[in-house]
Coordinates of C-alpha atoms and ligand atoms in Angstrom, one line a residue:
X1 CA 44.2 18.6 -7.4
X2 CA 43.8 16.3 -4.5
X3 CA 44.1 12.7 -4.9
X4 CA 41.0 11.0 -4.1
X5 CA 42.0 7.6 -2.2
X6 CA 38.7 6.7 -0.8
X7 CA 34.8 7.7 -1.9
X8 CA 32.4 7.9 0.8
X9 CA 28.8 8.5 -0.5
X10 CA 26.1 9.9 1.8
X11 CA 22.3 9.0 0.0
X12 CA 19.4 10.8 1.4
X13 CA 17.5 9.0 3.2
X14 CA 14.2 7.2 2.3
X15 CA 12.1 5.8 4.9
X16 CA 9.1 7.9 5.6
X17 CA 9.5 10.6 8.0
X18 CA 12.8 10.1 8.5
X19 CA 14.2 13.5 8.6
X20 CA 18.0 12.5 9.4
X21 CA 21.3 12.5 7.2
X22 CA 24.5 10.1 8.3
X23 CA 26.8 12.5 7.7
X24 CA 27.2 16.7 8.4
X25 CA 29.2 18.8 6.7
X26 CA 31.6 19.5 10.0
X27 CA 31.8 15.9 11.1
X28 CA 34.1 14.9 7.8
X29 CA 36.6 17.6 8.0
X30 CA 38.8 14.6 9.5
X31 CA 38.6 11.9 7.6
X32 CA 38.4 14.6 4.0
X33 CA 41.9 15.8 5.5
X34 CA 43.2 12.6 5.3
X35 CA 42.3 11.9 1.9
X36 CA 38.8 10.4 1.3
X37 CA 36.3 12.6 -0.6
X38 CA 32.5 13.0 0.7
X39 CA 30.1 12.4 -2.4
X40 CA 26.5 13.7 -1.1
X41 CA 22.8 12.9 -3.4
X42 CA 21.3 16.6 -3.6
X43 CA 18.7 17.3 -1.0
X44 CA 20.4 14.6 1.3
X45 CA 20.9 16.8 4.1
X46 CA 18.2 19.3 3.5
X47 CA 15.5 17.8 6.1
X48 CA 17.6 17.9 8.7
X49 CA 19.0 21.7 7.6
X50 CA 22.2 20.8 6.2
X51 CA 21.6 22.3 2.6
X52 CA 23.5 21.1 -0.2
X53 CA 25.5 24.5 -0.6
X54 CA 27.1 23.5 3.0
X55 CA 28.5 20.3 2.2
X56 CA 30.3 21.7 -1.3
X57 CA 31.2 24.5 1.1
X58 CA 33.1 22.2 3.4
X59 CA 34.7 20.2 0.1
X60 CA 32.2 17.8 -0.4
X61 CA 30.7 16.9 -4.3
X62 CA 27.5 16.4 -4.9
X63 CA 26.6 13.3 -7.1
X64 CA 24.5 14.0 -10.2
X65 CA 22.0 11.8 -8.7
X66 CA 21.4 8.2 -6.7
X67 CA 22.7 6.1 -8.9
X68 CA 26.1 7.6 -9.6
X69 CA 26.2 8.3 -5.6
X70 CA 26.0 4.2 -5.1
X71 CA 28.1 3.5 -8.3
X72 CA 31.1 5.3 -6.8
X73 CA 30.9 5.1 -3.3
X74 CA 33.3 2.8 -1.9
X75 CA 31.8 3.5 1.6
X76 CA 28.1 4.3 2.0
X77 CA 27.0 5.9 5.5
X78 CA 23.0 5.4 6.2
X79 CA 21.1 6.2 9.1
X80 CA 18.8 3.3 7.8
X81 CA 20.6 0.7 5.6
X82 CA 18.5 -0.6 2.8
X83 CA 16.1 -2.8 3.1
X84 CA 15.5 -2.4 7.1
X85 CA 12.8 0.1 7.3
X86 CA 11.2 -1.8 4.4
X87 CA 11.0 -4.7 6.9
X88 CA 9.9 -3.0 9.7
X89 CA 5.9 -3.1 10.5
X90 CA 4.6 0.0 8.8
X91 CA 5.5 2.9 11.1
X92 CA 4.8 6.4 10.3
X93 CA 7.4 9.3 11.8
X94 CA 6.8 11.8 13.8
X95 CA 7.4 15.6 12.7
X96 CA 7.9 18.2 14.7
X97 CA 7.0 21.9 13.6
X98 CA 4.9 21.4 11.2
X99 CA 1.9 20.8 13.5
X100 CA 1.0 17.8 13.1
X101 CA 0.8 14.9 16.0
X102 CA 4.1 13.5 16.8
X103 CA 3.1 10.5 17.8
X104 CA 0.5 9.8 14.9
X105 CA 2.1 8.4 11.7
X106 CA 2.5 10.4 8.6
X107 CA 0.3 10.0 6.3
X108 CA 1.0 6.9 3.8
X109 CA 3.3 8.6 1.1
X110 CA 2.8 6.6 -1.8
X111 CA 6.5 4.9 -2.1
X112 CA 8.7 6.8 -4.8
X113 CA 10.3 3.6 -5.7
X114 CA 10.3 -0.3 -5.3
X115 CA 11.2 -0.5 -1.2
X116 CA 14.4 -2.8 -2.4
X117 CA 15.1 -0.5 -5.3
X118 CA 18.4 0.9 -3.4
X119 CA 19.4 -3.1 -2.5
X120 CA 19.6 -3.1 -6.3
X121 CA 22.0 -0.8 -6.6
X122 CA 25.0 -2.2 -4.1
X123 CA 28.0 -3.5 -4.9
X124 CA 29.7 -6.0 -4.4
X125 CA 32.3 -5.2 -2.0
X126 CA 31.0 -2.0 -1.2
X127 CA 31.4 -1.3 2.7
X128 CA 27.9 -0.1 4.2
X129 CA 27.6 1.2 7.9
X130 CA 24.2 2.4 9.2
X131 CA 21.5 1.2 11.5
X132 CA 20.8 -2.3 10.7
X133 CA 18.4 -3.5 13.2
X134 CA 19.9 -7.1 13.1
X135 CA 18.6 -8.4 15.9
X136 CA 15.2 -7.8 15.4
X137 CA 15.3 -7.5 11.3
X138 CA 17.6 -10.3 11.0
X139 CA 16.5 -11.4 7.2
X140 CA 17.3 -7.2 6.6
X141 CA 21.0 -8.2 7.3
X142 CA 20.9 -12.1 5.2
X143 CA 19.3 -9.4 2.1
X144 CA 22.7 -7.4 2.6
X145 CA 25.0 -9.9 2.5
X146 CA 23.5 -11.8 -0.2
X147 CA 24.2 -8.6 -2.0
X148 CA 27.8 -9.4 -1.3
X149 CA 28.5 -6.0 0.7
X150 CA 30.6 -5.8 3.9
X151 CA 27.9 -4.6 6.3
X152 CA 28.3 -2.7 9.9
X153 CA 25.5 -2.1 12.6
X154 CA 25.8 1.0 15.1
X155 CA 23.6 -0.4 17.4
X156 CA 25.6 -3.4 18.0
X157 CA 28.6 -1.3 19.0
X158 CA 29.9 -2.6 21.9
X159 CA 29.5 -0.4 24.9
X160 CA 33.6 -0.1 25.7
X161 CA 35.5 2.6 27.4
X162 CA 37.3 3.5 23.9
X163 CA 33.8 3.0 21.3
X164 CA 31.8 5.5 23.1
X165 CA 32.6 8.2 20.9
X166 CA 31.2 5.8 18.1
X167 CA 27.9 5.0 20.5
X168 CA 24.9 5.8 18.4
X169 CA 22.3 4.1 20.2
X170 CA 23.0 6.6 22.8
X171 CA 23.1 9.8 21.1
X172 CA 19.6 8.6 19.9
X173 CA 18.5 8.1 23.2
X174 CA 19.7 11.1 24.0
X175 CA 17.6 13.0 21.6
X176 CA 14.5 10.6 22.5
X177 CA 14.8 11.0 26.2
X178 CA 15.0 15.0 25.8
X179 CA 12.3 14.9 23.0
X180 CA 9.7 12.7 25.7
X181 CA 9.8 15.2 28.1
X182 CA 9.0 18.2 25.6
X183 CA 5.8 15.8 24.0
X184 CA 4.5 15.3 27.4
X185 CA 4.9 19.0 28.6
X186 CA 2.6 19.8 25.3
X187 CA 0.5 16.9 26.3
X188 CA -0.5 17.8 30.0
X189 CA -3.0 19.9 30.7
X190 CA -1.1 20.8 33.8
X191 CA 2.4 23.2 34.2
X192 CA 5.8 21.6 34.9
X193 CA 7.2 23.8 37.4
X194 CA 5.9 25.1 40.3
X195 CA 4.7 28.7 40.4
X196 CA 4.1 31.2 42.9
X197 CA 1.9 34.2 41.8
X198 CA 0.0 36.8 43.2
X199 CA -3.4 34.5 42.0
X200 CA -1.5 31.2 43.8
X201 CA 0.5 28.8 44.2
X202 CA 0.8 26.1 41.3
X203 CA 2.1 23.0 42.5
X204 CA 4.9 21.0 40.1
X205 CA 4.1 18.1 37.5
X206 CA 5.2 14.9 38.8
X207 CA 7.3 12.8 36.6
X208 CA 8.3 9.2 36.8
X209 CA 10.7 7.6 34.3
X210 CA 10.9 4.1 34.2
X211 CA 13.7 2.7 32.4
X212 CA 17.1 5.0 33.2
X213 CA 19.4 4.1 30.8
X214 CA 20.4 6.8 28.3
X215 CA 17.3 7.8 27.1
X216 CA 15.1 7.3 30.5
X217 CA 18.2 9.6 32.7
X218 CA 17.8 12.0 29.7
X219 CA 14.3 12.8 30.4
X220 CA 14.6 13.0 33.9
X221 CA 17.1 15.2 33.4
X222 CA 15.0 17.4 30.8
X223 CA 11.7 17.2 33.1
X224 CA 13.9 18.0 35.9
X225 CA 15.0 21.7 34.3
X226 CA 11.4 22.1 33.6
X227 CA 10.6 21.7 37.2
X228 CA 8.9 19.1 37.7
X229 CA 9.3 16.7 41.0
X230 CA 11.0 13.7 39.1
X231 CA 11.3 10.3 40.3
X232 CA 12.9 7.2 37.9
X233 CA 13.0 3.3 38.5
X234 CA 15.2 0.8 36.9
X235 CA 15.4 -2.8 37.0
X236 CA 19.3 -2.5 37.2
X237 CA 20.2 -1.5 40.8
X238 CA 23.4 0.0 39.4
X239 CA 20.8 2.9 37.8
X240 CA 20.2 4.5 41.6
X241 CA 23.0 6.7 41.7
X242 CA 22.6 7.5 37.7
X243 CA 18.7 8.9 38.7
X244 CA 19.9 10.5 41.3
X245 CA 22.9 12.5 39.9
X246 CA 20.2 13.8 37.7
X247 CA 18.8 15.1 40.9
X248 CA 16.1 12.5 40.5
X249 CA 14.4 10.4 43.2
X250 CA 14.9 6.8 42.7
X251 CA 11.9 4.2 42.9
X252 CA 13.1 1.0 45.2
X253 CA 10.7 -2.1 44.4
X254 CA 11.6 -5.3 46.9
X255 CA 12.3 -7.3 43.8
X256 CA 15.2 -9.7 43.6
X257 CA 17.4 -8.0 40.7
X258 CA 20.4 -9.6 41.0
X259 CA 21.4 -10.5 37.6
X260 CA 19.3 -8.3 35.8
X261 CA 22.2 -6.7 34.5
X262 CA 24.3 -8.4 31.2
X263 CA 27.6 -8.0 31.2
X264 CA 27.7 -5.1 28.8
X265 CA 25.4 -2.9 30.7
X266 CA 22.4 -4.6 29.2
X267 CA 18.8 -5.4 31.0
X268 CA 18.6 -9.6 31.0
X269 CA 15.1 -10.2 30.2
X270 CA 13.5 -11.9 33.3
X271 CA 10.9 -14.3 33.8
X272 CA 6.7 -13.5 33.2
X273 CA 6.5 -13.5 37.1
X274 CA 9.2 -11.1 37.6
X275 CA 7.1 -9.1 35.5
X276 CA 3.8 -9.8 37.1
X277 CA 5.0 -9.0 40.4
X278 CA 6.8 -5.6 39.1
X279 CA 3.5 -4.3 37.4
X280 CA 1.5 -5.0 41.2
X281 CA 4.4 -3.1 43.2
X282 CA 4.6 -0.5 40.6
X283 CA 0.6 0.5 40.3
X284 CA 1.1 2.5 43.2
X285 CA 3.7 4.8 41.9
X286 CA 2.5 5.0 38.5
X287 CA -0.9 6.0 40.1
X288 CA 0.7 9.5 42.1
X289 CA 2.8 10.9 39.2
X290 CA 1.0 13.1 36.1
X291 CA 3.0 11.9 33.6
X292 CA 4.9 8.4 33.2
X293 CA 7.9 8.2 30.5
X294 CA 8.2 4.8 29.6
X295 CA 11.9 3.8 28.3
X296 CA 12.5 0.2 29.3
X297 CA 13.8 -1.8 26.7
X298 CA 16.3 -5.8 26.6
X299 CA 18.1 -5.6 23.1
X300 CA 16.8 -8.1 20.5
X301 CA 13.3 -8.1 22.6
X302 CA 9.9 -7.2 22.7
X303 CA 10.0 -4.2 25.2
X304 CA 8.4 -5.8 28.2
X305 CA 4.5 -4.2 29.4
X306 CA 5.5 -2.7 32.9
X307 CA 2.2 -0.8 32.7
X308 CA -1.0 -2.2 32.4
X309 CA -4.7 -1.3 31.6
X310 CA -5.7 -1.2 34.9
X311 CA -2.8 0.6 36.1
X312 CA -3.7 3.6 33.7
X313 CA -7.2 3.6 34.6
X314 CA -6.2 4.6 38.3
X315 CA -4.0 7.4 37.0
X316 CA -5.8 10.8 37.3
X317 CA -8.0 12.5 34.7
X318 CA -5.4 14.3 32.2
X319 CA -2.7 12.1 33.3
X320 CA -0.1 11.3 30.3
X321 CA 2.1 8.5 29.3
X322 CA 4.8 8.6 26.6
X323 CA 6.3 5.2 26.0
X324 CA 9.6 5.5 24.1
X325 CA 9.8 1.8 24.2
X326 CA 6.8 2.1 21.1
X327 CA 9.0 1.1 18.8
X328 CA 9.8 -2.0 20.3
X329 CA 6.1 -3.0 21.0
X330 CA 5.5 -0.5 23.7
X331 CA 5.5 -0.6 28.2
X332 CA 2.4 0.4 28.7
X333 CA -0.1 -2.1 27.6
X334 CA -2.7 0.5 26.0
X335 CA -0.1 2.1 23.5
X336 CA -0.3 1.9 19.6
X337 CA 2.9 2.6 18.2
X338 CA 2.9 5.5 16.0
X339 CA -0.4 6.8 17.6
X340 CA -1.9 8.9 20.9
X341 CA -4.7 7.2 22.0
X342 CA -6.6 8.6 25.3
X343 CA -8.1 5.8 27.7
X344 CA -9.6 6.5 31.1
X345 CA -9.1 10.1 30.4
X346 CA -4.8 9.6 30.4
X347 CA -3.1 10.6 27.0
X348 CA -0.8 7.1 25.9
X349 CA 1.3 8.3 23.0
X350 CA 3.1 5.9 20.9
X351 CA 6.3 8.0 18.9
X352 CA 8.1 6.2 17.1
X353 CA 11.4 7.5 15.6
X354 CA 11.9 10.3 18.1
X355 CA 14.8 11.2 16.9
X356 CA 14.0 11.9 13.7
X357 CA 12.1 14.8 15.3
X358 CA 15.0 16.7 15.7
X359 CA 17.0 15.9 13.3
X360 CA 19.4 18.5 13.2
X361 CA 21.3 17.8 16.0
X362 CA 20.4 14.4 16.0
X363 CA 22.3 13.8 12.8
X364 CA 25.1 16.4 13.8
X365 CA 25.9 13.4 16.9
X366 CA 24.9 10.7 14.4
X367 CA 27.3 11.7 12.2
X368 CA 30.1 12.3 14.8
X369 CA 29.8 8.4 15.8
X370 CA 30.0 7.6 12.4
X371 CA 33.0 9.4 11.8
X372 CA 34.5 8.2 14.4
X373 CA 33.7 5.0 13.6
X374 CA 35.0 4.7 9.9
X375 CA 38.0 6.6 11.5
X376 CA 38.4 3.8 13.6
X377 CA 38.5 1.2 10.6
X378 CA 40.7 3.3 8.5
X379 CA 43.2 3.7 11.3
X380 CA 46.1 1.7 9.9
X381 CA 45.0 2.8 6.5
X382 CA 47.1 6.0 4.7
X383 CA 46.0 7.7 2.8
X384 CA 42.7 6.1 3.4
X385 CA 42.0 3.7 0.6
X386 CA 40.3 0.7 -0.9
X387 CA 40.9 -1.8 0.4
X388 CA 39.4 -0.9 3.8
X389 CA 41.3 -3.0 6.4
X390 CA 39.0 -5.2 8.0
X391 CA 41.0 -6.0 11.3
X392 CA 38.5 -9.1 12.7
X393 CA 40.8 -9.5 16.2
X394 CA 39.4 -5.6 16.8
X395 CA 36.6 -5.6 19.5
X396 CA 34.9 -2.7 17.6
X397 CA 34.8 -4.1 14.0
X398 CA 34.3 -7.9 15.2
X399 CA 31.0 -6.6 16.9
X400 CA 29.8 -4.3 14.6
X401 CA 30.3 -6.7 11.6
X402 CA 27.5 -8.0 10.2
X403 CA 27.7 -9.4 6.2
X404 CA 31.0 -9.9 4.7
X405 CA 31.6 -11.9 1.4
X406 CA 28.3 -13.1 0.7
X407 CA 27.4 -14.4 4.6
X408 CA 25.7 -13.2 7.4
X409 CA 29.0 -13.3 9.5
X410 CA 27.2 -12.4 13.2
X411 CA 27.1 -15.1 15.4
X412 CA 23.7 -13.8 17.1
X413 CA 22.0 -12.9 13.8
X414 CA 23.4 -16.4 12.2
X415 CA 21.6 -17.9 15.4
X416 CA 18.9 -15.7 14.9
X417 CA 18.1 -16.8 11.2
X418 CA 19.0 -20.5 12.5
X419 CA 22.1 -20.6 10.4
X420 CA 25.3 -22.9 11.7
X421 CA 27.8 -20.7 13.7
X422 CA 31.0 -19.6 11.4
X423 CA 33.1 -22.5 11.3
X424 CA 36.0 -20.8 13.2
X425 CA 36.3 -20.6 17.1
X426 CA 34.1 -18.0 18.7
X427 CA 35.9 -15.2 20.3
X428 CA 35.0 -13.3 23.3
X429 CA 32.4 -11.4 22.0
X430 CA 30.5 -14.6 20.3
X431 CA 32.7 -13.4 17.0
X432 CA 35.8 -15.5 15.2
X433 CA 38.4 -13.9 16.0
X434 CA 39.6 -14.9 12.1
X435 CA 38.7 -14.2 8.9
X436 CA 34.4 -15.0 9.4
X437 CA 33.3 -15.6 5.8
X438 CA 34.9 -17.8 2.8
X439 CA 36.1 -16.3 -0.1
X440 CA 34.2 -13.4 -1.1
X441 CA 32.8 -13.1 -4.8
X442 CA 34.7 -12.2 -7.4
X443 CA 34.6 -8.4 -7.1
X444 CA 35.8 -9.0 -3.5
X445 CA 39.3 -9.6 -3.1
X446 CA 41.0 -10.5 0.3
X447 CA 44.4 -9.4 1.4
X448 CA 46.6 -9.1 4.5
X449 CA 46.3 -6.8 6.3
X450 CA 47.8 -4.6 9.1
X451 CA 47.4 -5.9 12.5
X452 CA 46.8 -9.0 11.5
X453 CA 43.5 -8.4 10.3
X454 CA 42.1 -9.2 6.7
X455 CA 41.9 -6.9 4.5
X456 CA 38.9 -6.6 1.7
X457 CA 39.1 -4.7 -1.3
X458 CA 36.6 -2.5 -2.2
X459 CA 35.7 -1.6 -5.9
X460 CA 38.1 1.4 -6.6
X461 CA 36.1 4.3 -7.4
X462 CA 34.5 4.8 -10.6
X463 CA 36.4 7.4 -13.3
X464 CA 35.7 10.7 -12.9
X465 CA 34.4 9.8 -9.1
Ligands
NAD1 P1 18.1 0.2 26.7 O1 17.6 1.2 25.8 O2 18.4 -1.2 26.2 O3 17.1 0.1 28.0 C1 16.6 1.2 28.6 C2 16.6 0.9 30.1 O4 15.5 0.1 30.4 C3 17.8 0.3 30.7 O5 18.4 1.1 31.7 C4 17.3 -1.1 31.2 O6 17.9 -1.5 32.4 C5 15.8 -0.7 31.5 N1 14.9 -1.8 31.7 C6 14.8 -3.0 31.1 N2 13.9 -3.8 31.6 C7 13.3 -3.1 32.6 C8 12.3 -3.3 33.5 N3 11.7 -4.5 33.5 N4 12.0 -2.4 34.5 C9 12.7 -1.2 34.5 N5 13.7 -0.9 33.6 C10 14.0 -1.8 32.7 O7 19.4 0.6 27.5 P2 20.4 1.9 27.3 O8 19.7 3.1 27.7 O9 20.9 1.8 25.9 O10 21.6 1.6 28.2 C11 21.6 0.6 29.3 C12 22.9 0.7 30.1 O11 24.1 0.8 29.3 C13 23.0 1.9 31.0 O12 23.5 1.4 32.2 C14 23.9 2.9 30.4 O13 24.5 3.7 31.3 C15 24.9 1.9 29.8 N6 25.7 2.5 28.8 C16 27.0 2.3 28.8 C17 27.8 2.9 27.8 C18 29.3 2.8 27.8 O14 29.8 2.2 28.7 N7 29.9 3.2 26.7 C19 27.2 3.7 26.8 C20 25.8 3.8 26.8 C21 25.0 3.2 27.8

């Protein structure tokens, strides 16, 4: 029999309407090869059409049930870690295929258990990695660490040459971007492409994207196969030859954008009259296109309104707007996240969780970055085991590291949650470059580790795990 070295649990998943698993069957084969074994809660995959049969299929064991999955898990993957959606303003998902309203939120599903039931159930020492939302759900992470768990974000990985395998965020927006389009197309009472019959000539749908980062380039790209005429703006002048290698037009405002950029690709939020003056150069372009995909978004902020009221009312009769930014308070100034309201005769939905709408391959990538990601920790590690070596002078890990040892170890969420900054010197990234929390609890033992990291021991698995 194989040793087991390392248990890595995969829970389903409990927010409502969220269809996605952390980890597929395929995206283990790696990390099972090196050791660790995959322990799955029954049904965990089964929304997203990874039944339980293919995970035992692939070597995987399923737990008896949620509590022996977090009792022996070393490692726990989430797409939502505990105690985040539970935070979050009530926001109903999206389904797709079963008919109902994508943008409307599912009905309230009476909760099957206390929202901080699974918080409960972690460890000490147990590693978590999921979506965190620290930055705008910091008191989520302080809930994590005070549970004395060793925490990682994926959206704060940093957006480096040799993490992008591990990007998350993007393989989201990805899905989100693609999924925009397709809502839209269902939404307009117009075609996308343009057709030539023998009753006439249909002319194509016109399409602007505003915001062409992942998600925004995405859908141009997906309106773009449908035929539509496509045009995309972006505050960041560097996004130009993005939109247009997607065969896009690109929007020029004469606005002053130097340093709208951050240094990791970011939009800087600008000032209330950059915005002012973007929403009156912008009416006009919003007024001659059909549809308007709304994507804009500065990390840790309130997504900023780039269209307004008035700006909708000028759009033509049947006109639709799907703002991906929703979730983060929405661009357009009419939207109601988790809803598709019609004003002045123009559709305005509101999805939220788009990519929970397709959550098959959304949580095939998912699951790829996570791998990737805890193969990236377990690097110097072989056989993988617990301890997991937590190498703090690593880029990746620093960034990504939110709770260890009982502390909220993240400079921006310590500032966030107005807590001191770690008492050692900040590294490049805002990080100490050192050890970032003091001694852990009692179940949490330190250790050296390779590449001069620290180490932290994890429980070892439970007998018979
Ligand atoms: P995001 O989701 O934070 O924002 C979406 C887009 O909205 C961004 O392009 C942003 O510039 C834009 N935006 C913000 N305010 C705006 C405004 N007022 N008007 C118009 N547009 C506005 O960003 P994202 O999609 O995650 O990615 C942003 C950047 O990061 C892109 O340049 C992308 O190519 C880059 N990126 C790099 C890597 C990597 O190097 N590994 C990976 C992914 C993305």
């Amino acid at each position: 029999m194989r040793a087991v070295s390392l248990v890595i649990g995969v829970p389903k998943e409990t927010a409502p309407g969220e269809r996605r698993v952390a980890m597929v069957p395929r995206a283990f084969a790696a990390l099972q090869k090196s050791g660790a074994e995959l322990l799955v809660e029954p049904g965990a995959g089964e929304a997203s059409g990874y039944p339980d049969a293919e995970y035992v299929a692939k070597g995987a064991r399923l737990a008896a049930n949620r509590e022996e999955l977090f009792a022996a898990a070393d490692v726990l993957l989430f797409v939502r870690t505990p105690g985040t959606w539970q935070q979050a303003p009530a926001a109903g998902s999206p389904r797709s295929g079963d008919g109902a309203d994508p943008a409307k939120p599912a009905p309230p599903a009476p909760p099957a258990e206390p929202a901080d039931a699974d918080l409960a159930r972690l460890r000490p020492g147990q590693v978590l990695i999921g979506f965190a939302d620290p930055l705008s759900l910091p008191a989520a992470s302080r809930e994590l660490a005070a549970r004395g768990v060793t925490a990682f974000a994926m959206e704060m990985m940093p957006r480096i040459t040799r993490a992008q395998g591990m990007d998350a965020l993007s393989s989201m927006a990805t899905v989100a971007g693609y999924k925009a389009v397709l809502l839209a197309a269902d939404a307009l009472p117009r075609l996308f492409p343009m057709l030539m019959t023998a009753a006439g000539t249909v002319t194509p749908a016109r399409v602007l994207v505003i915001g062409a980062g992942v998600a925004g380039l995405f859908a141009a790209a997906t309106a773009r196969r449908l035929g539509a005429v496509v045009s995309a703006y972006d505050v960041r002048p560097a996004a130009r030859e993005q939109v247009e290698s997607v065969g896009a037009k690109f929007v020029s405002l004469p606005l002053e954008t130097s340093g709208s950029e951050d240094r990791g690709g970011y939009a800087r939020e600008m000032d209330a009259d950059f915005y002012r003056r973007q929403r009156e150069l912008m009416a006009g372009a919003v007024k001659e296109h059909d549809v308007v995909i709304t994507t804009a978004a500065v990390p840790g902020k309130r997504a900023p309104v780039l269209v307004t009221g008035e700006m909708v009312a000028g759009m033509a009769p049947g006109s639709v707007i799907v703002d991906v930014a929703a979730e983060r308070g929405g661009n357009c100034e009419l939207t109601r996240p988790g809803e598709t309201v019609v004003e002045h005769q123009v559709t305005i939905l509101g999805p939220l969780n788009l990519a929970a709408t397709v959550p098959y391959h959304a949580s095939q990538l998912y699951a790829r970055n996570v791998a990737s990601f805890l193969g990236h920790l377990l690097r110097d590690a072989r056989p993988p085991a617990a301890p997991l070596p937590l190498d703090i002078a690593d880029e990746i890990t620093r960034e990504t590291l939110i709770a260890h040892g009982g502390e909220v170890v993240h400079e921006r969420v310590r500032q966030l949650l107005g807590l001191s900054p770690t008492a050692a010197p900040s590294g490049p990234g805002g990080q100490p470059p050192a050890a970032p929390s003091p001694p852990p609890p009692a179940s949490v033992g330190a250790s050296a580790a390779a590449g001069g990291g620290v180490g932290i021991a994890v429980n070892a698995p439970t007998p018979g795990a």
